[in-house]
Short mmCIF file of C-alpha atoms in Angstrom, two decimals:
data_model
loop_
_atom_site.label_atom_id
_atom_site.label_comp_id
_atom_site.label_asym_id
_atom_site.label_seq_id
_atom_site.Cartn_x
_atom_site.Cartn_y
_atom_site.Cartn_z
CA UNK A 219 81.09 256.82 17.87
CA UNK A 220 81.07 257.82 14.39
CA UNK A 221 78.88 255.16 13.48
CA UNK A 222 75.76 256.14 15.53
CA UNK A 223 74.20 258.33 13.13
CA UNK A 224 75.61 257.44 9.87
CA UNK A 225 72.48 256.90 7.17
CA UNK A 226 73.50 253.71 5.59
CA UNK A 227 72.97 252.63 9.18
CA UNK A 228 69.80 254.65 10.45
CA UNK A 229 67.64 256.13 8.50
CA UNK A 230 67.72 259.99 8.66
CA UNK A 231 65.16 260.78 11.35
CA UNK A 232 64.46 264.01 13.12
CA UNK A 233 66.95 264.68 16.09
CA UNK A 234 69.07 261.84 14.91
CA UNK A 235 72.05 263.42 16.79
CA UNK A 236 70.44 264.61 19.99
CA UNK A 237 68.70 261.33 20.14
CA UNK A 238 72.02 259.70 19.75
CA UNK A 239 73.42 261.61 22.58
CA UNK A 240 70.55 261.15 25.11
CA UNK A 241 70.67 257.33 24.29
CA UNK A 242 74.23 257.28 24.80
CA UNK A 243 73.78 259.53 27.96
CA UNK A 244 71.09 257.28 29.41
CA UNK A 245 72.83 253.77 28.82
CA UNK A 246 76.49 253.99 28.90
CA UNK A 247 76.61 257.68 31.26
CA UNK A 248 78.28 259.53 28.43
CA UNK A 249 78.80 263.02 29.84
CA UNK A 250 79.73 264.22 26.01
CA UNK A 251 79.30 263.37 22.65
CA UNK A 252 82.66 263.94 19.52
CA UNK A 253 81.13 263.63 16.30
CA UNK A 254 83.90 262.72 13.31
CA UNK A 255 83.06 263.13 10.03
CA UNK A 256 83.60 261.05 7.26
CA UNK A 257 85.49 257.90 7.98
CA UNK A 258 87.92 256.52 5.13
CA UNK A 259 88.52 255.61 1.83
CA UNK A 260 87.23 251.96 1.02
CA UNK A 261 85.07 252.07 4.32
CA UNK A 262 82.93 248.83 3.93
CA UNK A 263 81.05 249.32 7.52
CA UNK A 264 78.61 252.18 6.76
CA UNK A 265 80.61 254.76 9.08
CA UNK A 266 82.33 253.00 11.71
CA UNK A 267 85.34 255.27 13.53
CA UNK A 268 87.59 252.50 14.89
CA UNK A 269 89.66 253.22 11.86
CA UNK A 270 89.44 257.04 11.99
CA UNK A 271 90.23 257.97 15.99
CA UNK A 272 90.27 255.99 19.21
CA UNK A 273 90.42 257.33 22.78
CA UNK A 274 94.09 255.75 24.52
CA UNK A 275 92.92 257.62 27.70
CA UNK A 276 90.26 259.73 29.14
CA UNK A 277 92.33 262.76 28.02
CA UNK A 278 94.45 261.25 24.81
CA UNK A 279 92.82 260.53 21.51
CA UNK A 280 94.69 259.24 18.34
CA UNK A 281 94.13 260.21 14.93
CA UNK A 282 94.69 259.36 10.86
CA UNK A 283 95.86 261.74 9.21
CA UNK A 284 96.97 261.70 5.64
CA UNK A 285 99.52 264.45 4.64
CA UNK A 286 99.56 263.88 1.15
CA UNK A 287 96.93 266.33 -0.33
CA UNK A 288 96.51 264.19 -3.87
CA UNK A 289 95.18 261.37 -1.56
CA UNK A 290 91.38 261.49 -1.29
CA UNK A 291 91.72 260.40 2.77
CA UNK A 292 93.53 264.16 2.96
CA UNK A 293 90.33 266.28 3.31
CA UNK A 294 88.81 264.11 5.37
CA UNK A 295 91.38 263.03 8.07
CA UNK A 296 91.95 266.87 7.99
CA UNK A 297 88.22 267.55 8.60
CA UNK A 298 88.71 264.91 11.62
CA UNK A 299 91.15 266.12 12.87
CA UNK A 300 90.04 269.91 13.11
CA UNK A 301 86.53 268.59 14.66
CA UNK A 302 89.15 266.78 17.38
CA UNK A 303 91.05 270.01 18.05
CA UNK A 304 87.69 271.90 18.88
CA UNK A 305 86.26 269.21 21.11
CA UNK A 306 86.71 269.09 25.11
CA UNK A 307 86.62 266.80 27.34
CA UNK A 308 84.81 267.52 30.83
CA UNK A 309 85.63 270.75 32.46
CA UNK A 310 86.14 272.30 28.62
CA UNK A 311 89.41 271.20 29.31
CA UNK A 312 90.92 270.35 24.95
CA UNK A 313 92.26 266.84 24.08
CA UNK A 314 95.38 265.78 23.71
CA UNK A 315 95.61 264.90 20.17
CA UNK A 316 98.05 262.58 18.76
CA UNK A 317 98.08 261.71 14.94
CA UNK A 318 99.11 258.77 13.06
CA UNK A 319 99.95 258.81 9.55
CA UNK A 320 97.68 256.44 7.20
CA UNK A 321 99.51 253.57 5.07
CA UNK A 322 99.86 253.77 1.61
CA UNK A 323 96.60 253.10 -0.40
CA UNK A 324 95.97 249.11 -0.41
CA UNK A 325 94.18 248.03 -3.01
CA UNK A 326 92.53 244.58 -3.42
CA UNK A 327 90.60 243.32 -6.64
CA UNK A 328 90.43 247.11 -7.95
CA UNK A 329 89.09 248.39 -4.99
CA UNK A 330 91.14 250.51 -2.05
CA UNK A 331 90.75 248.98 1.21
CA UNK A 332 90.03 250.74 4.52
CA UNK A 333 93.68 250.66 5.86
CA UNK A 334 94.21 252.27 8.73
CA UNK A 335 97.03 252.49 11.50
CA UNK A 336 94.20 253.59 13.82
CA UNK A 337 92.08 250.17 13.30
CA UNK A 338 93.91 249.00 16.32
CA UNK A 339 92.87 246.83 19.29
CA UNK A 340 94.00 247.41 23.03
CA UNK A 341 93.92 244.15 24.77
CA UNK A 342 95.48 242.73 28.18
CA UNK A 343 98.93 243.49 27.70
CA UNK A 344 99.14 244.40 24.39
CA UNK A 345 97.87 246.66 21.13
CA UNK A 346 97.30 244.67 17.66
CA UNK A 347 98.02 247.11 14.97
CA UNK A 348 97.70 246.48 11.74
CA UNK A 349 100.83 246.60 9.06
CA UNK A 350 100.99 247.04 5.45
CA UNK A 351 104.32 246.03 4.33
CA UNK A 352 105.02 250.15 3.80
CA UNK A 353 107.52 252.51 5.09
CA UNK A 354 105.14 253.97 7.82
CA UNK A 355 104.42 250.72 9.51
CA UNK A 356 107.24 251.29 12.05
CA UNK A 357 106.50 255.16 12.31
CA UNK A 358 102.83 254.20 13.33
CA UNK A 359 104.06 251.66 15.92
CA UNK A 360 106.54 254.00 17.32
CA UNK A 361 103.78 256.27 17.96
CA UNK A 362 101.65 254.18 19.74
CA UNK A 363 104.69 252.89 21.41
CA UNK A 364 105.53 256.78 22.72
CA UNK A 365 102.05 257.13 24.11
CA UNK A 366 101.23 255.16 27.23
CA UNK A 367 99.03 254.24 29.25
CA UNK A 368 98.68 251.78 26.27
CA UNK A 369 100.62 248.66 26.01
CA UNK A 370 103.26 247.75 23.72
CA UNK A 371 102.06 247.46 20.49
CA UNK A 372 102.70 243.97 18.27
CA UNK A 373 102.80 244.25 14.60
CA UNK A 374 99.61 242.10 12.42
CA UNK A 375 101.33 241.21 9.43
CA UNK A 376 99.68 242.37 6.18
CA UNK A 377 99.15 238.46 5.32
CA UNK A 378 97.26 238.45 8.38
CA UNK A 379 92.98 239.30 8.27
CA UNK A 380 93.84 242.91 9.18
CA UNK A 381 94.49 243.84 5.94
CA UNK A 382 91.37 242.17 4.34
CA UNK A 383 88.12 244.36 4.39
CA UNK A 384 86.71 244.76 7.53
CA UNK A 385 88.25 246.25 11.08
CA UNK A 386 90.79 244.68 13.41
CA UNK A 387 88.77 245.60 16.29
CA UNK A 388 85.79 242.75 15.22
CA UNK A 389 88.42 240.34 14.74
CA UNK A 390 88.88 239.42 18.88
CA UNK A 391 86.05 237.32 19.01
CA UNK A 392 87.04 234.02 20.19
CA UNK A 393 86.36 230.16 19.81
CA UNK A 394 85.86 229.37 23.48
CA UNK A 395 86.89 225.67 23.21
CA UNK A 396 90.46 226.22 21.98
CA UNK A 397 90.98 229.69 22.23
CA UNK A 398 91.80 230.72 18.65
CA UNK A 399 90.45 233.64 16.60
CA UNK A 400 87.72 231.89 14.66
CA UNK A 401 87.29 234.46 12.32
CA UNK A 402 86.80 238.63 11.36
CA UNK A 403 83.42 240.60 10.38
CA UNK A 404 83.07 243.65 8.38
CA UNK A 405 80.96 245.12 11.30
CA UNK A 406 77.73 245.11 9.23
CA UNK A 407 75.74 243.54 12.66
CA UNK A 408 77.38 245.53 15.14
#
């Protein structure tokens, strides 16, 4: 996870990274560690990746990647995405890489928000992905569409919390009495 080392999180410490990978090694039997770089524009989580690249299978990851080279998410989604191409997965076999394009810029109160086709959230039966009311909304879902073992994916509106600040993926926690989304974090506790 991109988040692991990033210093707003941790403060800088010496063998930040190999201690990352030997925790993550010891308690969740991670045989290998991918290390992005810089996440988005308008990031408000302190280096989360959910919104960067996720993993749709053991062999299939799916990236942002902004074309435009004016936009300041170009140098980085292209950084990501060469650090993807070099990685393996076990037997130094590569990834498959598939990319998704990123959304027009969304901007809220002056600021740009961290939109991102990649904030989406697998669940039983389904993937949430986030829309923006732009042109590459149904190129994004067609792509996750094309690329199973996931689910079908199903649209969030931009009206909906996805497109305030803070991930999609921290909004599936649930109010156990009724069932209903009871509300979205930015990820600042997790």
């Amino acid at each position: 996870a991109g988040c692991v080392c990033a210093a707003p999180r941790d403060p800088p410490r010496a063998g930040g990274a190999r201690d990352a990978r030997r925790a993550l090694a010891y308690w969740l039997g991670s045989t290998g560690t991918i290390w992005v770089g810089e996440g988005v524009v308008g990031d408000d989580t302190h280096g989360h990746s959910d919104d960067v690249a996720r993993f749709v299978s053991a062999d299939t990851i799916v990236v942002a990647v902004e074309e435009d080279p004016a936009d300041d998410n170009h140098a980085r989604s292209a950084d990501n995405l060469r650090r993807l191409e070099l990685a393996t997965r076990s037997g130094n076999r590569p990834l498959r890489i598939v990319t998704l394009p990123f959304p027009r810029p969304v901007i809220m109160n002056g600021e740009r928000l961290p939109a991102s086709y990649a904030n989406f959230y697998i669940a039983n039966g389904v993937v949430l992905v986030p829309t923006f009311n732009d042109p590459r909304d149904r190129v994004a879902l067609t792509v996750l569409a094309n690329h199973p073992p996931s689910p079908p994916p199903a649209a969030i509106p931009p009206a909906a919390p996805a497109c305030a600040p803070g991930p999609t993926t921290h909004g599936h926690r649930l109010n156990p009495r009724d069932s209903r989304v009871t509300g979205f974090d930015t990820g600042a506790a997790t």
